[in-house]
């Protein structure tokens, strides 16, 4: 060991890395627990033996025992040595089992699966500078993204974010036309349609399979009479006279966000509002060197930046662009006022007016 190495610092770093390796190695097991309904089966069930959970879920008892041991070692479930039973506390259930909870996170692990799958191709792209379109990612990304962001939208969009925009809730209540661009599976579009019965909504996304899924989800939600979904890109979606145009976590994924801003301005009704929801970020990179920034920089490197680089212009804003850079893009598209209307640990909401 070199003299310049501080053994205490090294030991502390080794300890940190053990935690990192455990989390990364366990990520596929969270996905399995989510997919097979293991967490949901444990929710509210009280202490269960491995055999009981296996029986309840129709799974192989030996695998369930091993899975539970890893979950207990991770602190994701509790273990009682005296009875050899495992249980999911109310707090653990909010993270892993309850999709309606404001802190449900199991769905986000599907994004991690997509990131691993993108890894080999992205290693090559690091050399060539090529992009990787959203449509070229594994389908677990589309599901994972919907489930990750939907959690916040469910709890913020109708109750906090829309009311934070000047006069928008009143227009939606009275009956407005709304374009939700880059809508993915349409979680935000459907939520708004459920809340504002007199308004009409159209969701646009360049990714055809996401539009298909969004249509199915609108039908299941019983809002298909007021919500339509069409495949179209942000610079050429049809229609004008929209009272509200929304971009949820997608502006930075676009190759030409300023071109998109210009198109939004042309498509808005006089006095209309552009709502831009972006990942929360400070303006200087080093200010984002924290747990949320860490997750977003990883997604940005493997998903968002290559998505933008795969399209025309290739502006590559990245998922941590920050308000100042976003403001440049938005005003560059012809908007005269930009205001941060709301924020959460994961998102910031900008209101742009012509
Ligand atoms: C991170 S996802 C967000 C999806 C959805 N808004 C949400 O919040 O769950 C980014 C979305 O932007 C879409 N997208 C990327 N570039 C686009 C473009 N140029 N025009 C329209 N949609 C685009 C992708 O297909 C993807 O659905």
CSV table of C-alpha atoms and ligand atoms in Angstrom, one decimal:
chain,number,residue,atom,x,y,z
A,1,UNK,CA,0.0,0.0,0.0
A,2,UNK,CA,1.4,3.4,-1.0
A,3,UNK,CA,2.3,5.8,1.8
A,4,UNK,CA,-0.2,8.3,0.4
A,5,UNK,CA,-3.1,6.0,1.2
A,6,UNK,CA,-5.0,6.8,4.4
A,7,UNK,CA,-6.1,3.4,5.8
A,8,UNK,CA,-9.2,5.0,7.6
A,9,UNK,CA,-10.3,6.7,4.4
A,10,UNK,CA,-9.7,3.4,2.4
A,11,UNK,CA,-11.8,1.4,4.9
A,12,UNK,CA,-14.6,3.9,4.9
A,13,UNK,CA,-14.6,3.8,1.1
A,14,UNK,CA,-14.6,0.0,1.0
A,15,UNK,CA,-17.6,0.0,3.4
A,16,UNK,CA,-19.4,2.4,1.1
A,17,UNK,CA,-18.6,0.2,-1.9
A,18,UNK,CA,-20.0,-2.9,-0.2
A,19,UNK,CA,-23.3,-1.1,0.2
A,20,UNK,CA,-23.2,-0.1,-3.5
A,21,UNK,CA,-22.5,-3.6,-4.6
A,22,UNK,CA,-25.3,-5.0,-2.5
A,23,UNK,CA,-27.7,-2.5,-3.9
A,24,UNK,CA,-26.7,-3.1,-7.5
A,25,UNK,CA,-26.7,-6.9,-7.1
A,26,UNK,CA,-30.1,-6.8,-5.4
A,27,UNK,CA,-31.7,-4.6,-8.0
A,28,UNK,CA,-32.8,-7.6,-10.2
A,29,UNK,CA,-34.4,-9.1,-7.1
A,30,UNK,CA,-36.5,-6.0,-6.5
A,31,UNK,CA,-37.7,-6.3,-10.1
A,32,UNK,CA,-38.6,-10.0,-9.5
A,33,UNK,CA,-40.4,-9.2,-6.3
A,34,UNK,CA,-42.3,-6.4,-8.1
A,35,UNK,CA,-43.1,-8.6,-11.2
A,36,UNK,CA,-44.2,-11.7,-9.2
A,37,UNK,CA,-46.3,-9.7,-6.7
A,38,UNK,CA,-44.1,-10.8,-3.7
A,39,UNK,CA,-44.2,-7.4,-2.0
A,40,UNK,CA,-47.9,-7.0,-2.6
A,41,UNK,CA,-48.5,-10.5,-1.2
A,42,UNK,CA,-46.6,-9.5,2.0
A,43,UNK,CA,-48.4,-6.1,2.4
A,44,UNK,CA,-50.6,-6.2,5.4
A,45,UNK,CA,-50.2,-10.0,5.7
A,46,UNK,CA,-48.2,-9.9,9.0
A,47,UNK,CA,-45.2,-12.2,9.6
A,48,UNK,CA,-44.9,-15.0,7.0
A,49,UNK,CA,-42.7,-18.0,6.8
A,50,UNK,CA,-40.9,-18.4,3.4
A,51,UNK,CA,-43.1,-21.5,2.8
A,52,UNK,CA,-46.2,-19.5,3.4
A,53,UNK,CA,-45.2,-16.7,1.0
A,54,UNK,CA,-44.3,-19.3,-1.6
A,55,UNK,CA,-47.7,-20.9,-1.3
A,56,UNK,CA,-49.5,-17.5,-1.4
A,57,UNK,CA,-47.7,-16.5,-4.6
A,58,UNK,CA,-47.4,-19.8,-6.3
A,59,UNK,CA,-43.6,-19.7,-6.3
A,60,UNK,CA,-40.9,-22.2,-5.6
A,61,UNK,CA,-40.2,-22.3,-1.9
A,62,UNK,CA,-36.5,-22.5,-2.2
A,63,UNK,CA,-36.2,-19.5,-4.3
A,64,UNK,CA,-38.5,-17.5,-2.1
A,65,UNK,CA,-36.4,-18.4,1.0
A,66,UNK,CA,-33.3,-17.1,-0.7
A,67,UNK,CA,-35.0,-14.0,-2.0
A,68,UNK,CA,-36.4,-13.2,1.5
A,69,UNK,CA,-32.9,-13.6,3.0
A,70,UNK,CA,-31.5,-11.1,0.5
A,71,UNK,CA,-34.4,-8.7,1.2
A,72,UNK,CA,-33.8,-8.9,4.9
A,73,UNK,CA,-30.1,-8.4,4.5
A,74,UNK,CA,-30.9,-5.3,2.5
A,75,UNK,CA,-33.4,-4.0,5.1
A,76,UNK,CA,-36.2,-4.1,2.5
A,77,UNK,CA,-38.2,-6.6,4.7
A,78,UNK,CA,-38.0,-7.3,8.5
A,79,UNK,CA,-37.0,-10.6,10.0
A,80,UNK,CA,-38.0,-12.2,13.3
A,81,UNK,CA,-35.4,-14.8,14.4
A,82,UNK,CA,-37.6,-16.3,17.1
A,83,UNK,CA,-40.3,-17.4,14.6
A,84,UNK,CA,-38.2,-17.4,11.4
A,85,UNK,CA,-40.8,-15.2,9.8
A,86,UNK,CA,-40.5,-12.2,7.4
A,87,UNK,CA,-42.8,-9.2,7.3
A,88,UNK,CA,-43.2,-5.9,5.3
A,89,UNK,CA,-43.5,-2.9,7.5
A,90,UNK,CA,-46.0,-0.1,6.5
A,91,UNK,CA,-43.0,2.0,5.5
A,92,UNK,CA,-41.5,-0.7,3.4
A,93,UNK,CA,-44.9,-1.4,1.8
A,94,UNK,CA,-45.2,2.2,0.7
A,95,UNK,CA,-41.9,1.9,-1.2
A,96,UNK,CA,-42.4,-1.6,-2.7
A,97,UNK,CA,-46.0,-2.6,-2.7
A,98,UNK,CA,-48.4,0.3,-2.7
A,99,UNK,CA,-48.6,1.7,-6.2
A,100,UNK,CA,-50.8,4.5,-5.0
A,101,UNK,CA,-48.4,5.7,-2.3
A,102,UNK,CA,-46.6,9.0,-2.8
A,103,UNK,CA,-43.2,7.3,-2.4
A,104,UNK,CA,-43.7,4.0,-4.5
A,105,UNK,CA,-40.3,3.2,-6.0
A,106,UNK,CA,-40.3,-0.4,-7.1
A,107,UNK,CA,-41.4,0.6,-10.6
A,108,UNK,CA,-38.3,2.7,-11.0
A,109,UNK,CA,-36.2,-0.4,-10.9
A,110,UNK,CA,-37.4,-1.2,-14.4
A,111,UNK,CA,-35.5,1.9,-15.5
A,112,UNK,CA,-32.4,0.4,-14.0
A,113,UNK,CA,-32.9,-2.8,-16.0
A,114,UNK,CA,-33.1,-0.7,-19.1
A,115,UNK,CA,-29.9,1.1,-18.2
A,116,UNK,CA,-28.1,-2.2,-17.8
A,117,UNK,CA,-29.4,-3.4,-21.2
A,118,UNK,CA,-28.3,-0.1,-22.9
A,119,UNK,CA,-24.8,-0.4,-21.4
A,120,UNK,CA,-23.0,-2.4,-24.1
A,121,UNK,CA,-24.3,-0.3,-26.9
A,122,UNK,CA,-23.6,2.9,-24.9
A,123,UNK,CA,-20.0,1.9,-24.3
A,124,UNK,CA,-19.6,1.8,-28.1
A,125,UNK,CA,-21.4,5.1,-28.4
A,126,UNK,CA,-18.9,6.7,-26.0
A,127,UNK,CA,-16.3,6.1,-28.6
A,128,UNK,CA,-18.3,7.1,-31.7
A,129,UNK,CA,-20.6,9.9,-30.2
A,130,UNK,CA,-23.6,8.2,-31.8
A,131,UNK,CA,-27.0,8.5,-30.1
A,132,UNK,CA,-29.6,5.9,-29.1
A,133,UNK,CA,-33.2,6.8,-29.6
A,134,UNK,CA,-35.9,6.3,-27.0
A,135,UNK,CA,-37.5,3.8,-29.4
A,136,UNK,CA,-34.3,1.8,-29.4
A,137,UNK,CA,-34.3,1.2,-25.7
A,138,UNK,CA,-35.8,-2.0,-24.1
A,139,UNK,CA,-39.6,-1.8,-23.4
A,140,UNK,CA,-38.9,-2.0,-19.6
A,141,UNK,CA,-37.8,1.6,-19.9
A,142,UNK,CA,-41.2,2.8,-21.1
A,143,UNK,CA,-43.1,1.0,-18.3
A,144,UNK,CA,-40.5,2.0,-15.7
A,145,UNK,CA,-40.6,5.6,-16.7
A,146,UNK,CA,-44.4,5.7,-16.5
A,147,UNK,CA,-44.4,4.1,-13.1
A,148,UNK,CA,-41.6,6.2,-11.7
A,149,UNK,CA,-43.0,9.6,-12.8
A,150,UNK,CA,-46.7,8.7,-12.3
A,151,UNK,CA,-46.1,8.5,-8.6
A,152,UNK,CA,-45.3,12.2,-8.4
A,153,UNK,CA,-47.9,13.2,-11.0
A,154,UNK,CA,-50.6,11.4,-9.0
A,155,UNK,CA,-49.8,13.5,-5.9
A,156,UNK,CA,-48.7,16.8,-7.4
A,157,UNK,CA,-50.2,17.5,-10.9
A,158,UNK,CA,-53.8,18.3,-10.2
A,159,UNK,CA,-53.5,19.4,-6.6
A,160,UNK,CA,-50.3,21.5,-6.7
A,161,UNK,CA,-48.7,22.0,-10.1
A,162,UNK,CA,-51.6,23.1,-12.3
A,163,UNK,CA,-53.0,25.5,-9.6
A,164,UNK,CA,-49.5,27.0,-9.4
A,165,UNK,CA,-49.9,28.2,-13.1
A,166,UNK,CA,-51.6,31.5,-13.6
A,167,UNK,CA,-55.3,31.0,-14.5
A,168,UNK,CA,-54.8,27.5,-15.9
A,169,UNK,CA,-57.1,25.6,-13.5
A,170,UNK,CA,-60.0,28.0,-14.1
A,171,UNK,CA,-59.6,27.5,-17.9
A,172,UNK,CA,-59.5,23.7,-17.5
A,173,UNK,CA,-62.5,23.7,-15.3
A,174,UNK,CA,-64.5,25.7,-17.8
A,175,UNK,CA,-63.3,23.6,-20.7
A,176,UNK,CA,-60.0,24.0,-22.5
A,177,UNK,CA,-58.0,22.2,-25.2
A,178,UNK,CA,-54.7,20.7,-24.1
A,179,UNK,CA,-51.8,19.1,-25.9
A,180,UNK,CA,-49.5,16.9,-23.8
A,181,UNK,CA,-46.4,16.5,-25.9
A,182,UNK,CA,-43.9,13.6,-25.3
A,183,UNK,CA,-46.7,12.0,-23.4
A,184,UNK,CA,-45.2,8.4,-23.3
A,185,UNK,CA,-47.8,6.1,-21.9
A,186,UNK,CA,-50.1,9.1,-21.2
A,187,UNK,CA,-50.2,9.0,-17.4
A,188,UNK,CA,-50.2,12.8,-17.2
A,189,UNK,CA,-52.8,13.2,-20.0
A,190,UNK,CA,-55.2,10.7,-18.4
A,191,UNK,CA,-54.8,12.2,-14.9
A,192,UNK,CA,-55.7,15.7,-16.2
A,193,UNK,CA,-58.6,14.3,-18.2
A,194,UNK,CA,-60.0,12.6,-15.1
A,195,UNK,CA,-59.9,15.9,-13.2
A,196,UNK,CA,-61.2,18.3,-15.8
A,197,UNK,CA,-64.3,16.8,-17.3
A,198,UNK,CA,-65.1,19.8,-19.7
A,199,UNK,CA,-61.6,19.9,-21.3
A,200,UNK,CA,-60.3,17.9,-24.2
A,201,UNK,CA,-56.8,16.5,-24.3
A,202,UNK,CA,-54.5,15.2,-27.0
A,203,UNK,CA,-51.3,13.4,-26.2
A,204,UNK,CA,-48.5,13.3,-28.8
A,205,UNK,CA,-45.3,11.2,-28.8
A,206,UNK,CA,-43.0,10.3,-31.6
A,207,UNK,CA,-42.8,6.7,-30.2
A,208,UNK,CA,-45.6,4.6,-31.8
A,209,UNK,CA,-45.7,1.7,-29.3
A,210,UNK,CA,-46.1,4.2,-26.4
A,211,UNK,CA,-49.0,5.9,-28.2
A,212,UNK,CA,-50.7,2.4,-28.6
A,213,UNK,CA,-50.3,1.8,-24.8
A,214,UNK,CA,-51.6,5.3,-24.0
A,215,UNK,CA,-54.7,4.6,-26.1
A,216,UNK,CA,-55.4,1.3,-24.2
A,217,UNK,CA,-54.9,3.0,-20.8
A,218,UNK,CA,-57.3,5.9,-21.8
A,219,UNK,CA,-59.9,3.3,-22.7
A,220,UNK,CA,-59.3,1.4,-19.4
A,221,UNK,CA,-59.7,4.7,-17.5
A,222,UNK,CA,-62.9,5.5,-19.3
A,223,UNK,CA,-61.7,8.8,-20.7
A,224,UNK,CA,-61.2,7.9,-24.3
A,225,UNK,CA,-64.1,10.1,-25.3
A,226,UNK,CA,-62.2,13.2,-24.3
A,227,UNK,CA,-58.6,12.0,-24.7
A,228,UNK,CA,-56.9,11.1,-28.0
A,229,UNK,CA,-53.3,10.0,-28.6
A,230,UNK,CA,-51.5,10.6,-31.9
A,231,UNK,CA,-48.0,9.7,-33.0
A,232,UNK,CA,-46.2,13.0,-33.7
A,233,UNK,CA,-42.9,14.7,-32.9
A,234,UNK,CA,-42.6,17.9,-30.9
A,235,UNK,CA,-41.8,20.1,-33.8
A,236,UNK,CA,-44.7,19.1,-36.0
A,237,UNK,CA,-47.6,17.9,-34.0
A,238,UNK,CA,-50.9,19.1,-35.5
A,239,UNK,CA,-53.3,21.7,-34.2
A,240,UNK,CA,-53.3,25.3,-33.0
A,241,UNK,CA,-55.2,27.3,-30.5
A,242,UNK,CA,-54.2,25.1,-27.5
A,243,UNK,CA,-55.0,26.8,-24.1
A,244,UNK,CA,-52.3,24.7,-22.5
A,245,UNK,CA,-49.4,22.7,-23.9
A,246,UNK,CA,-47.6,20.4,-21.4
A,247,UNK,CA,-44.1,18.7,-21.7
A,248,UNK,CA,-43.6,16.2,-18.9
A,249,UNK,CA,-40.0,15.1,-18.4
A,250,UNK,CA,-39.2,15.1,-22.1
A,251,UNK,CA,-37.9,18.5,-23.3
A,252,UNK,CA,-34.3,17.5,-22.5
A,253,UNK,CA,-34.7,14.2,-24.4
A,254,UNK,CA,-35.4,16.1,-27.6
A,255,UNK,CA,-32.8,16.7,-30.2
A,256,UNK,CA,-34.0,20.2,-31.0
A,257,UNK,CA,-35.7,21.6,-27.8
A,258,UNK,CA,-35.5,25.2,-29.1
A,259,UNK,CA,-37.2,24.1,-32.3
A,260,UNK,CA,-39.9,22.4,-30.2
A,261,UNK,CA,-40.3,25.6,-28.2
A,262,UNK,CA,-40.9,27.6,-31.4
A,263,UNK,CA,-43.5,25.1,-32.5
A,264,UNK,CA,-45.3,25.2,-29.1
A,265,UNK,CA,-45.4,29.0,-29.3
A,266,UNK,CA,-47.1,28.7,-32.8
A,267,UNK,CA,-49.6,26.1,-31.5
A,268,UNK,CA,-50.8,28.1,-28.4
A,269,UNK,CA,-53.9,30.2,-28.3
A,270,UNK,CA,-53.4,33.9,-27.5
A,271,UNK,CA,-52.8,34.0,-23.7
A,272,UNK,CA,-52.0,30.2,-23.6
A,273,UNK,CA,-49.5,28.6,-21.3
A,274,UNK,CA,-46.7,26.2,-21.9
A,275,UNK,CA,-46.0,24.0,-18.8
A,276,UNK,CA,-42.5,22.5,-18.8
A,277,UNK,CA,-41.9,19.8,-16.2
A,278,UNK,CA,-38.3,18.8,-16.0
A,279,UNK,CA,-36.1,16.8,-13.6
A,280,UNK,CA,-35.1,18.9,-10.6
A,281,UNK,CA,-31.6,20.3,-11.0
A,282,UNK,CA,-29.5,23.2,-9.9
A,283,UNK,CA,-27.7,25.3,-12.5
A,284,UNK,CA,-24.1,24.2,-11.7
A,285,UNK,CA,-23.2,20.5,-12.1
A,286,UNK,CA,-21.4,20.3,-8.7
A,287,UNK,CA,-24.6,21.5,-7.0
A,288,UNK,CA,-26.3,18.3,-8.2
A,289,UNK,CA,-23.7,16.0,-6.7
A,290,UNK,CA,-26.3,14.5,-4.3
A,291,UNK,CA,-28.5,11.4,-4.2
A,292,UNK,CA,-31.1,12.7,-6.6
A,293,UNK,CA,-28.5,14.2,-9.0
A,294,UNK,CA,-26.6,10.9,-8.9
A,295,UNK,CA,-29.7,8.9,-10.2
A,296,UNK,CA,-30.5,11.6,-12.8
A,297,UNK,CA,-26.9,11.8,-14.2
A,298,UNK,CA,-26.9,8.1,-14.6
A,299,UNK,CA,-30.2,8.1,-16.5
A,300,UNK,CA,-29.0,11.1,-18.4
A,301,UNK,CA,-25.8,9.4,-19.6
A,302,UNK,CA,-27.5,6.2,-20.6
A,303,UNK,CA,-30.9,7.3,-21.8
A,304,UNK,CA,-31.6,11.1,-22.1
A,305,UNK,CA,-28.4,12.4,-23.7
A,306,UNK,CA,-28.2,9.5,-26.3
A,307,UNK,CA,-31.9,10.1,-27.0
A,308,UNK,CA,-31.2,13.7,-27.9
A,309,UNK,CA,-28.0,12.9,-29.8
A,310,UNK,CA,-30.0,10.5,-32.0
A,311,UNK,CA,-32.3,13.3,-33.2
A,312,UNK,CA,-31.7,16.4,-35.5
A,313,UNK,CA,-29.6,19.1,-33.9
A,314,UNK,CA,-28.6,16.9,-30.9
A,315,UNK,CA,-28.7,19.7,-28.3
A,316,UNK,CA,-28.1,17.1,-25.6
A,317,UNK,CA,-29.4,19.2,-22.7
A,318,UNK,CA,-29.1,16.3,-20.3
A,319,UNK,CA,-31.5,15.5,-17.5
A,320,UNK,CA,-29.7,18.0,-15.2
A,321,UNK,CA,-29.8,21.0,-17.4
A,322,UNK,CA,-31.0,23.4,-14.7
A,323,UNK,CA,-33.4,26.3,-14.9
A,324,UNK,CA,-30.9,28.8,-16.4
A,325,UNK,CA,-30.2,26.6,-19.4
A,326,UNK,CA,-33.9,25.6,-19.9
A,327,UNK,CA,-34.8,29.3,-19.7
A,328,UNK,CA,-32.4,30.0,-22.6
A,329,UNK,CA,-34.0,27.3,-24.7
A,330,UNK,CA,-37.5,28.4,-23.9
A,331,UNK,CA,-36.9,32.1,-24.5
A,332,UNK,CA,-34.9,31.2,-27.7
A,333,UNK,CA,-38.1,29.7,-28.9
A,334,UNK,CA,-39.9,33.0,-28.6
A,335,UNK,CA,-41.4,33.0,-25.1
A,336,UNK,CA,-41.0,36.2,-23.2
A,337,UNK,CA,-41.7,35.1,-19.7
A,338,UNK,CA,-40.5,32.0,-17.8
A,339,UNK,CA,-41.3,31.4,-14.2
A,340,UNK,CA,-40.5,28.5,-11.8
A,341,UNK,CA,-44.0,27.7,-10.6
A,342,UNK,CA,-43.4,24.7,-8.4
A,343,UNK,CA,-40.8,22.1,-7.5
A,344,UNK,CA,-40.4,18.7,-5.7
A,345,UNK,CA,-37.2,16.8,-5.0
A,346,UNK,CA,-37.6,15.1,-8.4
A,347,UNK,CA,-39.1,17.8,-10.6
A,348,UNK,CA,-39.3,21.4,-11.3
A,349,UNK,CA,-42.3,23.1,-13.1
A,350,UNK,CA,-41.7,26.0,-15.4
A,351,UNK,CA,-44.5,28.2,-16.7
A,352,UNK,CA,-43.8,29.9,-20.1
A,353,UNK,CA,-45.9,32.6,-21.6
A,354,UNK,CA,-45.6,34.2,-25.0
B,1,LIG,C1,-38.7,10.4,-20.1
B,1,LIG,S1,-40.0,10.1,-21.2
B,1,LIG,C2,-41.4,10.9,-20.5
B,1,LIG,C3,-42.7,10.3,-20.9
B,1,LIG,C4,-43.9,11.0,-20.2
B,1,LIG,N1,-44.1,12.4,-20.5
B,1,LIG,C5,-43.9,10.8,-18.7
B,1,LIG,O1,-43.7,11.8,-18.0
B,1,LIG,O2,-44.0,9.6,-18.2
B,1,LIG,C6,-39.6,11.0,-22.6
B,1,LIG,C7,-40.6,10.9,-23.8
B,1,LIG,O3,-40.3,11.9,-24.8
B,1,LIG,C8,-40.6,11.3,-26.1
B,1,LIG,N2,-39.8,12.0,-27.1
B,1,LIG,C9,-38.5,12.1,-27.2
B,1,LIG,N3,-38.2,12.9,-28.3
B,1,LIG,C10,-39.4,13.3,-28.8
B,1,LIG,C11,-39.7,14.2,-29.9
B,1,LIG,N4,-38.8,14.8,-30.6
B,1,LIG,N5,-41.0,14.4,-30.1
B,1,LIG,C12,-42.0,13.8,-29.3
B,1,LIG,N6,-41.7,13.0,-28.3
B,1,LIG,C13,-40.4,12.8,-28.0
B,1,LIG,C14,-40.2,9.8,-25.9
B,1,LIG,O4,-40.7,9.0,-26.9
B,1,LIG,C15,-40.7,9.6,-24.5
B,1,LIG,O5,-42.0,9.0,-24.5
